[in-house]
mmCIF file of C-alpha atoms in Angstrom:
data_model
loop_
_atom_site.group_PDB
_atom_site.id
_atom_site.type_symbol
_atom_site.label_atom_id
_atom_site.label_comp_id
_atom_site.label_asym_id
_atom_site.label_seq_id
_atom_site.Cartn_x
_atom_site.Cartn_y
_atom_site.Cartn_z
ATOM 1 C CA UNK A 1227 -60.779 51.269 36.696
ATOM 2 C CA UNK A 1228 -59.623 52.445 33.280
ATOM 3 C CA UNK A 1229 -55.979 52.036 34.306
ATOM 4 C CA UNK A 1230 -56.585 48.427 35.426
ATOM 5 C CA UNK A 1231 -58.350 47.641 32.151
ATOM 6 C CA UNK A 1232 -55.474 49.046 30.104
ATOM 7 C CA UNK A 1233 -52.974 47.108 32.219
ATOM 8 C CA UNK A 1234 -54.881 43.835 31.803
ATOM 9 C CA UNK A 1235 -55.190 44.410 28.059
ATOM 10 C CA UNK A 1236 -51.483 45.109 27.729
ATOM 11 C CA UNK A 1237 -50.589 42.017 29.753
ATOM 12 C CA UNK A 1238 -52.876 39.862 27.627
ATOM 13 C CA UNK A 1239 -51.455 41.215 24.385
ATOM 14 C CA UNK A 1240 -47.907 40.605 25.581
ATOM 15 C CA UNK A 1241 -48.815 37.024 26.519
ATOM 16 C CA UNK A 1242 -50.357 36.416 23.127
ATOM 17 C CA UNK A 1243 -47.333 37.932 21.402
ATOM 18 C CA UNK A 1244 -44.883 35.832 23.414
ATOM 19 C CA UNK A 1245 -46.916 32.675 22.710
ATOM 20 C CA UNK A 1246 -47.128 33.405 18.992
ATOM 21 C CA UNK A 1247 -43.359 33.956 18.872
ATOM 22 C CA UNK A 1248 -42.714 30.390 20.044
ATOM 23 C CA UNK A 1249 -41.897 28.184 17.054
ATOM 24 C CA UNK A 1250 -44.718 25.831 16.167
ATOM 25 C CA UNK A 1251 -42.413 22.828 16.662
ATOM 26 C CA UNK A 1252 -42.544 23.540 20.403
ATOM 27 C CA UNK A 1253 -46.228 22.704 20.174
ATOM 28 C CA UNK A 1254 -46.066 19.757 17.748
ATOM 29 C CA UNK A 1255 -42.797 17.969 18.642
ATOM 30 C CA UNK A 1256 -43.279 16.986 22.258
ATOM 31 C CA UNK A 1257 -40.416 16.131 24.573
ATOM 32 C CA UNK A 1258 -40.604 12.301 24.200
ATOM 33 C CA UNK A 1259 -40.517 12.603 20.403
ATOM 34 C CA UNK A 1260 -37.607 15.055 20.525
ATOM 35 C CA UNK A 1261 -35.587 12.702 22.727
ATOM 36 C CA UNK A 1262 -36.403 9.745 20.484
ATOM 37 C CA UNK A 1263 -35.366 11.692 17.375
ATOM 38 C CA UNK A 1264 -32.072 12.818 18.898
ATOM 39 C CA UNK A 1265 -31.249 9.271 20.051
ATOM 40 C CA UNK A 1266 -32.160 7.647 16.716
ATOM 41 C CA UNK A 1267 -30.192 10.135 14.626
ATOM 42 C CA UNK A 1268 -27.204 9.917 16.995
ATOM 43 C CA UNK A 1269 -27.175 6.113 16.633
ATOM 44 C CA UNK A 1270 -27.533 6.432 12.855
ATOM 45 C CA UNK A 1271 -24.595 8.855 12.715
ATOM 46 C CA UNK A 1272 -22.345 6.707 14.915
ATOM 47 C CA UNK A 1273 -23.109 3.423 13.166
ATOM 48 C CA UNK A 1274 -23.040 5.040 9.738
ATOM 49 C CA UNK A 1275 -19.589 6.574 10.200
ATOM 50 C CA UNK A 1276 -18.261 3.270 11.547
ATOM 51 C CA UNK A 1277 -19.739 1.394 8.594
ATOM 52 C CA UNK A 1278 -18.257 3.847 6.089
ATOM 53 C CA UNK A 1279 -14.754 3.322 7.454
ATOM 54 C CA UNK A 1280 -15.185 -0.441 7.342
ATOM 55 C CA UNK A 1281 -16.651 -0.330 3.832
ATOM 56 C CA UNK A 1282 -13.323 0.970 2.498
ATOM 57 C CA UNK A 1283 -12.229 -2.666 2.396
ATOM 58 C CA UNK A 1284 -14.877 -3.230 -0.262
ATOM 59 C CA UNK A 1285 -12.902 -1.028 -2.660
ATOM 60 C CA UNK A 1286 -10.346 -3.831 -2.936
ATOM 61 C CA UNK A 1287 -12.958 -6.207 -4.333
ATOM 62 C CA UNK A 1288 -13.823 -6.788 -7.981
ATOM 63 C CA UNK A 1289 -14.846 -3.297 -8.989
ATOM 64 C CA UNK A 1290 -16.355 -4.577 -12.251
ATOM 65 C CA UNK A 1291 -18.992 -6.668 -10.473
ATOM 66 C CA UNK A 1292 -22.507 -5.242 -10.747
ATOM 67 C CA UNK A 1293 -23.171 -6.180 -7.134
ATOM 68 C CA UNK A 1294 -19.991 -4.458 -5.947
ATOM 69 C CA UNK A 1295 -20.864 -1.360 -7.963
ATOM 70 C CA UNK A 1296 -24.319 -1.375 -6.365
ATOM 71 C CA UNK A 1297 -22.697 -1.613 -2.914
ATOM 72 C CA UNK A 1298 -20.389 1.307 -3.680
ATOM 73 C CA UNK A 1299 -23.290 3.452 -4.864
ATOM 74 C CA UNK A 1300 -25.168 2.496 -1.717
ATOM 75 C CA UNK A 1301 -22.162 3.655 0.302
ATOM 76 C CA UNK A 1302 -22.231 7.007 -1.519
ATOM 77 C CA UNK A 1303 -25.948 7.379 -0.790
ATOM 78 C CA UNK A 1304 -25.347 6.680 2.906
ATOM 79 C CA UNK A 1305 -22.424 9.115 2.965
ATOM 80 C CA UNK A 1306 -24.455 11.989 1.491
ATOM 81 C CA UNK A 1307 -27.285 11.294 3.940
ATOM 82 C CA UNK A 1308 -24.944 11.137 6.941
ATOM 83 C CA UNK A 1309 -23.633 14.604 6.057
ATOM 84 C CA UNK A 1310 -27.107 15.976 6.829
ATOM 85 C CA UNK A 1311 -27.734 14.046 10.063
ATOM 86 C CA UNK A 1312 -25.816 16.460 12.379
ATOM 87 C CA UNK A 1313 -28.078 19.292 11.186
ATOM 88 C CA UNK A 1314 -31.143 17.245 12.178
ATOM 89 C CA UNK A 1315 -29.685 16.511 15.610
ATOM 90 C CA UNK A 1316 -28.897 20.213 16.061
ATOM 91 C CA UNK A 1317 -32.417 21.279 15.118
ATOM 92 C CA UNK A 1318 -34.309 18.777 17.279
ATOM 93 C CA UNK A 1319 -32.043 19.611 20.207
ATOM 94 C CA UNK A 1320 -32.576 23.394 19.949
ATOM 95 C CA UNK A 1321 -35.803 23.668 17.899
ATOM 96 C CA UNK A 1322 -34.270 26.715 16.256
ATOM 97 C CA UNK A 1323 -33.094 26.965 12.640
ATOM 98 C CA UNK A 1324 -30.644 29.686 11.652
ATOM 99 C CA UNK A 1325 -29.254 28.347 8.357
ATOM 100 C CA UNK A 1326 -31.879 29.714 5.989
ATOM 101 C CA UNK A 1327 -34.822 28.148 4.115
ATOM 102 C CA UNK A 1328 -32.681 26.875 1.223
ATOM 103 C CA UNK A 1329 -30.487 24.794 3.518
ATOM 104 C CA UNK A 1330 -33.568 23.563 5.356
ATOM 105 C CA UNK A 1331 -35.167 22.344 2.133
ATOM 106 C CA UNK A 1332 -31.969 20.575 1.073
ATOM 107 C CA UNK A 1333 -31.529 18.817 4.440
ATOM 108 C CA UNK A 1334 -35.207 17.900 4.556
ATOM 109 C CA UNK A 1335 -35.273 16.518 1.016
ATOM 110 C CA UNK A 1336 -32.057 14.526 1.450
ATOM 111 C CA UNK A 1337 -33.678 12.009 3.799
ATOM 112 C CA UNK A 1338 -36.325 11.246 1.153
ATOM 113 C CA UNK A 1339 -33.716 10.999 -1.606
ATOM 114 C CA UNK A 1340 -31.817 8.586 0.643
ATOM 115 C CA UNK A 1341 -34.927 6.424 1.090
ATOM 116 C CA UNK A 1342 -35.565 6.089 -2.639
ATOM 117 C CA UNK A 1343 -31.894 5.544 -3.477
ATOM 118 C CA UNK A 1344 -31.568 2.802 -0.846
ATOM 119 C CA UNK A 1345 -34.772 1.137 -2.011
ATOM 120 C CA UNK A 1346 -33.675 1.289 -5.662
ATOM 121 C CA UNK A 1347 -30.217 -0.155 -4.961
ATOM 122 C CA UNK A 1348 -31.664 -2.889 -2.728
ATOM 123 C CA UNK A 1349 -34.089 -3.815 -5.487
ATOM 124 C CA UNK A 1350 -31.261 -3.983 -8.055
ATOM 125 C CA UNK A 1351 -29.114 -6.183 -5.794
ATOM 126 C CA UNK A 1352 -31.965 -8.538 -4.903
ATOM 127 C CA UNK A 1353 -33.154 -8.781 -8.515
ATOM 128 C CA UNK A 1354 -29.655 -9.655 -9.739
ATOM 129 C CA UNK A 1355 -29.256 -12.340 -7.100
ATOM 130 C CA UNK A 1356 -32.715 -13.759 -7.693
ATOM 131 C CA UNK A 1357 -31.939 -13.996 -11.415
ATOM 132 C CA UNK A 1358 -28.619 -15.664 -10.656
ATOM 133 C CA UNK A 1359 -30.371 -18.226 -8.472
ATOM 134 C CA UNK A 1360 -32.859 -19.071 -11.220
ATOM 135 C CA UNK A 1361 -30.034 -19.064 -13.832
ATOM 136 C CA UNK A 1362 -31.679 -16.315 -15.858
ATOM 137 C CA UNK A 1363 -28.436 -14.378 -16.199
ATOM 138 C CA UNK A 1364 -24.820 -15.445 -16.387
ATOM 139 C CA UNK A 1365 -22.694 -12.315 -16.727
ATOM 140 C CA UNK A 1366 -22.978 -9.743 -13.950
ATOM 141 C CA UNK A 1367 -19.824 -7.743 -14.628
ATOM 142 C CA UNK A 1368 -18.772 -4.778 -16.714
ATOM 143 C CA UNK A 1369 -16.087 -5.434 -19.321
ATOM 144 C CA UNK A 1370 -13.766 -2.798 -17.869
ATOM 145 C CA UNK A 1371 -13.447 -1.098 -14.498
ATOM 146 C CA UNK A 1372 -13.671 2.311 -16.174
ATOM 147 C CA UNK A 1373 -17.075 1.390 -17.597
ATOM 148 C CA UNK A 1374 -18.343 0.559 -14.119
ATOM 149 C CA UNK A 1375 -17.111 3.820 -12.610
ATOM 150 C CA UNK A 1376 -18.440 5.774 -15.589
ATOM 151 C CA UNK A 1377 -21.908 4.232 -15.230
ATOM 152 C CA UNK A 1378 -22.016 5.122 -11.532
ATOM 153 C CA UNK A 1379 -20.802 8.673 -12.174
ATOM 154 C CA UNK A 1380 -23.454 9.143 -14.881
ATOM 155 C CA UNK A 1381 -26.241 7.982 -12.574
ATOM 156 C CA UNK A 1382 -25.224 10.358 -9.788
ATOM 157 C CA UNK A 1383 -24.670 13.245 -12.193
ATOM 158 C CA UNK A 1384 -28.173 12.844 -13.618
ATOM 159 C CA UNK A 1385 -29.643 12.480 -10.134
ATOM 160 C CA UNK A 1386 -28.000 15.660 -8.843
ATOM 161 C CA UNK A 1387 -28.718 17.535 -12.061
ATOM 162 C CA UNK A 1388 -32.429 16.729 -11.830
ATOM 163 C CA UNK A 1389 -33.053 16.591 -8.081
ATOM 164 C CA UNK A 1390 -31.094 19.566 -6.715
ATOM 165 C CA UNK A 1391 -32.835 22.250 -8.806
ATOM 166 C CA UNK A 1392 -36.225 20.727 -7.993
ATOM 167 C CA UNK A 1393 -35.413 20.654 -4.297
ATOM 168 C CA UNK A 1394 -34.071 24.181 -4.093
ATOM 169 C CA UNK A 1395 -36.723 25.763 -6.327
ATOM 170 C CA UNK A 1396 -39.919 23.761 -5.742
ATOM 171 C CA UNK A 1397 -39.644 21.794 -2.496
ATOM 172 C CA UNK A 1398 -41.727 23.497 0.184
ATOM 173 C CA UNK A 1399 -43.143 26.180 -2.125
ATOM 174 C CA UNK A 1400 -46.805 25.272 -1.670
ATOM 175 C CA UNK A 1401 -48.433 27.227 1.174
ATOM 176 C CA UNK A 1402 -51.880 27.290 2.651
ATOM 177 C CA UNK A 1403 -54.056 30.371 2.428
ATOM 178 C CA UNK A 1404 -53.786 30.876 6.170
ATOM 179 C CA UNK A 1405 -50.010 30.977 6.021
ATOM 180 C CA UNK A 1406 -50.112 33.452 3.126
ATOM 181 C CA UNK A 1407 -52.343 35.852 5.059
ATOM 182 C CA UNK A 1408 -50.493 35.645 8.379
ATOM 183 C CA UNK A 1409 -48.151 38.578 7.633
ATOM 184 C CA UNK A 1410 -44.498 39.363 8.327
ATOM 185 C CA UNK A 1411 -44.526 38.220 11.954
ATOM 186 C CA UNK A 1412 -45.359 34.629 10.969
ATOM 187 C CA UNK A 1413 -42.758 34.704 8.193
ATOM 188 C CA UNK A 1414 -40.017 35.615 10.658
ATOM 189 C CA UNK A 1415 -41.217 32.815 12.949
ATOM 190 C CA UNK A 1416 -41.291 30.313 10.080
ATOM 191 C CA UNK A 1417 -37.671 31.118 9.230
ATOM 192 C CA UNK A 1418 -36.664 29.665 12.612
ATOM 193 C CA UNK A 1419 -38.520 26.412 11.903
ATOM 194 C CA UNK A 1420 -37.556 23.537 9.665
ATOM 195 C CA UNK A 1421 -38.771 20.152 8.384
ATOM 196 C CA UNK A 1422 -42.381 21.358 8.259
ATOM 197 C CA UNK A 1423 -43.467 21.047 4.637
ATOM 198 C CA UNK A 1424 -46.708 19.148 5.212
ATOM 199 C CA UNK A 1425 -48.640 21.976 3.553
ATOM 200 C CA UNK A 1426 -47.224 20.693 0.254
ATOM 201 C CA UNK A 1427 -49.457 17.647 0.631
ATOM 202 C CA UNK A 1428 -52.497 19.854 0.139
ATOM 203 C CA UNK A 1429 -51.474 19.921 -3.522
ATOM 204 C CA UNK A 1430 -53.418 17.083 -5.155
ATOM 205 C CA UNK A 1431 -50.553 16.088 -7.462
ATOM 206 C CA UNK A 1432 -48.088 15.858 -4.553
ATOM 207 C CA UNK A 1433 -50.591 13.895 -2.476
ATOM 208 C CA UNK A 1434 -51.249 11.367 -5.264
ATOM 209 C CA UNK A 1435 -47.524 10.988 -5.995
ATOM 210 C CA UNK A 1436 -46.783 10.237 -2.332
ATOM 211 C CA UNK A 1437 -49.576 7.668 -2.199
ATOM 212 C CA UNK A 1438 -48.314 5.944 -5.338
ATOM 213 C CA UNK A 1439 -44.714 5.838 -4.105
ATOM 214 C CA UNK A 1440 -45.716 4.447 -0.705
ATOM 215 C CA UNK A 1441 -47.947 1.746 -2.194
ATOM 216 C CA UNK A 1442 -45.265 0.859 -4.751
ATOM 217 C CA UNK A 1443 -42.518 0.460 -2.124
ATOM 218 C CA UNK A 1444 -44.787 -1.611 0.129
ATOM 219 C CA UNK A 1445 -45.863 -3.852 -2.766
ATOM 220 C CA UNK A 1446 -42.355 -4.413 -4.162
ATOM 221 C CA UNK A 1447 -40.969 -5.104 -0.687
ATOM 222 C CA UNK A 1448 -43.727 -7.661 -0.094
ATOM 223 C CA UNK A 1449 -42.991 -9.322 -3.450
ATOM 224 C CA UNK A 1450 -39.271 -9.520 -2.682
ATOM 225 C CA UNK A 1451 -40.039 -11.023 0.711
ATOM 226 C CA UNK A 1452 -42.195 -13.745 -0.882
ATOM 227 C CA UNK A 1453 -39.528 -14.588 -3.484
ATOM 228 C CA UNK A 1454 -36.830 -14.781 -0.809
ATOM 229 C CA UNK A 1455 -38.981 -17.029 1.368
ATOM 230 C CA UNK A 1456 -39.651 -19.349 -1.594
ATOM 231 C CA UNK A 1457 -35.928 -19.598 -2.411
ATOM 232 C CA UNK A 1458 -34.909 -20.334 1.183
ATOM 233 C CA UNK A 1459 -37.669 -22.913 1.544
ATOM 234 C CA UNK A 1460 -36.551 -24.632 -1.680
ATOM 235 C CA UNK A 1461 -32.907 -24.730 -0.564
ATOM 236 C CA UNK A 1462 -33.772 -26.149 2.855
ATOM 237 C CA UNK A 1463 -35.929 -28.856 1.269
ATOM 238 C CA UNK A 1464 -33.175 -29.705 -1.217
ATOM 239 C CA UNK A 1465 -30.138 -29.780 1.080
ATOM 240 C CA UNK A 1466 -31.661 -30.213 4.537
ATOM 241 C CA UNK A 1467 -29.086 -29.837 7.320
ATOM 242 C CA UNK A 1468 -26.308 -29.674 4.713
ATOM 243 C CA UNK A 1469 -27.571 -26.348 3.372
ATOM 244 C CA UNK A 1470 -25.302 -24.520 5.828
ATOM 245 C CA UNK A 1471 -22.280 -25.850 3.963
ATOM 246 C CA UNK A 1472 -23.561 -24.427 0.657
ATOM 247 C CA UNK A 1473 -22.153 -21.059 -0.410
ATOM 248 C CA UNK A 1474 -25.394 -20.224 -2.213
ATOM 249 C CA UNK A 1475 -27.285 -20.608 1.044
ATOM 250 C CA UNK A 1476 -25.210 -17.896 2.719
ATOM 251 C CA UNK A 1477 -25.716 -15.646 -0.295
ATOM 252 C CA UNK A 1478 -29.449 -16.017 0.255
ATOM 253 C CA UNK A 1479 -28.985 -15.262 3.952
ATOM 254 C CA UNK A 1480 -27.374 -11.955 2.961
ATOM 255 C CA UNK A 1481 -30.344 -11.345 0.690
ATOM 256 C CA UNK A 1482 -32.595 -12.042 3.655
ATOM 257 C CA UNK A 1483 -30.783 -9.298 5.578
ATOM 258 C CA UNK A 1484 -31.652 -6.833 2.812
ATOM 259 C CA UNK A 1485 -35.278 -7.939 2.952
ATOM 260 C CA UNK A 1486 -35.395 -7.615 6.747
ATOM 261 C CA UNK A 1487 -33.935 -4.103 6.562
ATOM 262 C CA UNK A 1488 -36.651 -3.183 4.062
ATOM 263 C CA UNK A 1489 -39.354 -4.642 6.310
ATOM 264 C CA UNK A 1490 -38.100 -2.992 9.506
ATOM 265 C CA UNK A 1491 -36.867 0.394 8.263
ATOM 266 C CA UNK A 1492 -38.658 1.413 5.062
ATOM 267 C CA UNK A 1493 -41.986 -0.445 4.996
ATOM 268 C CA UNK A 1494 -43.228 0.775 8.439
ATOM 269 C CA UNK A 1495 -42.640 4.391 7.406
ATOM 270 C CA UNK A 1496 -44.609 4.014 4.183
ATOM 271 C CA UNK A 1497 -47.398 2.076 5.879
ATOM 272 C CA UNK A 1498 -47.724 4.892 8.401
ATOM 273 C CA UNK A 1499 -47.456 7.478 5.635
ATOM 274 C CA UNK A 1500 -50.706 6.240 4.109
ATOM 275 C CA UNK A 1501 -52.424 7.454 7.279
ATOM 276 C CA UNK A 1502 -50.202 10.501 7.736
ATOM 277 C CA UNK A 1503 -51.115 11.892 4.312
ATOM 278 C CA UNK A 1504 -54.703 12.303 5.517
ATOM 279 C CA UNK A 1505 -53.848 13.834 8.899
ATOM 280 C CA UNK A 1506 -50.580 15.747 8.557
ATOM 281 C CA UNK A 1507 -51.068 18.219 11.389
ATOM 282 C CA UNK A 1508 -51.795 15.768 14.213
ATOM 283 C CA UNK A 1509 -49.315 13.092 13.112
ATOM 284 C CA UNK A 1510 -46.371 15.348 12.256
ATOM 285 C CA UNK A 1511 -44.232 14.405 15.280
ATOM 286 C CA UNK A 1512 -44.840 10.661 14.904
ATOM 287 C CA UNK A 1513 -44.073 10.936 11.190
ATOM 288 C CA UNK A 1514 -40.679 12.455 12.036
ATOM 289 C CA UNK A 1515 -39.883 9.446 14.238
ATOM 290 C CA UNK A 1516 -40.820 6.974 11.494
ATOM 291 C CA UNK A 1517 -38.767 9.051 9.059
ATOM 292 C CA UNK A 1518 -35.768 8.883 11.387
ATOM 293 C CA UNK A 1519 -36.088 5.085 11.576
ATOM 294 C CA UNK A 1520 -35.478 4.904 7.813
ATOM 295 C CA UNK A 1521 -31.958 6.153 8.528
ATOM 296 C CA UNK A 1522 -31.231 2.876 10.321
ATOM 297 C CA UNK A 1523 -30.687 1.365 6.868
ATOM 298 C CA UNK A 1524 -27.089 2.516 7.420
ATOM 299 C CA UNK A 1525 -26.720 -0.637 9.537
ATOM 300 C CA UNK A 1526 -26.455 -2.572 6.264
ATOM 301 C CA UNK A 1527 -22.819 -1.483 5.899
ATOM 302 C CA UNK A 1528 -21.938 -3.472 9.013
ATOM 303 C CA UNK A 1529 -23.430 -6.595 7.455
ATOM 304 C CA UNK A 1530 -21.421 -6.070 4.265
ATOM 305 C CA UNK A 1531 -18.138 -5.749 6.092
ATOM 306 C CA UNK A 1532 -18.731 -8.391 8.746
ATOM 307 C CA UNK A 1533 -16.975 -11.130 6.810
ATOM 308 C CA UNK A 1534 -13.957 -8.977 5.948
ATOM 309 C CA UNK A 1535 -13.634 -7.699 9.503
ATOM 310 C CA UNK A 1536 -13.676 -11.224 10.919
ATOM 311 C CA UNK A 1537 -11.010 -12.299 8.456
ATOM 312 C CA UNK A 1538 -8.846 -9.330 9.422
ATOM 313 C CA UNK A 1539 -9.185 -10.235 13.099
ATOM 314 C CA UNK A 1540 -8.031 -13.808 12.475
ATOM 315 C CA UNK A 1541 -5.080 -12.673 10.335
#
């Protein structure tokens, strides 16, 4: 009887140990979400690389134009993000991370940096074009090409100088009391996991900052959508069927593409994030899917190069 009891106890303890050794992502990222994440990131990587090659033709344009400079900086933002996408595909395919916590934090933070860079550049481009439409600004070029390249280099230098130390030193540092008291076994298990920094949101300052950023992006995107709708409506009323022969109309159509990308890729994530911030544990897997959808902003490079590609085909 004693032998059977000991055997049962040993078997139970081994089962508990084997279960606890399974990374938590096996429990939170279910199979449908894993497949969706792998497919989305694979599409993002394929389309993004194709768009980058096609965007090289943009380098032949007027490099002093503010809009062209904004496009080139957008291309750099996409390029840096695409460098991290294979690591995400690898992790969600294997659910094992062997590249260390520092690399995990950098890869995890890069997708958020990409979101804010894309949103900022979109806002700059749309604002410039809205001002041009309302004749509030005339000159939208730098005086010299070197000035344009220098301004872009300064922006990226400041961004990397500020963001990289914060990411490597602070991102993911906040831990719950339960995780602090779990011991060495949980630490070794955590080292094999990645993209699970929702405990940071328990910090009030981080929570408030995320709420403010989400509300700000949603509000600005809604404002830009209203302005674009007003402009298109005014042009259609003014020119009627002849609006399609107006160059300004097609400029506004390109603006509309930016707005649609904002509404389909960035706004849904931030709308969902308002709910996710209050229920991080249960909504972690769905949040990862919405986060992956933000990477589809890389499709914008195909819209930029569409005209040039068509011209090359005809010539």
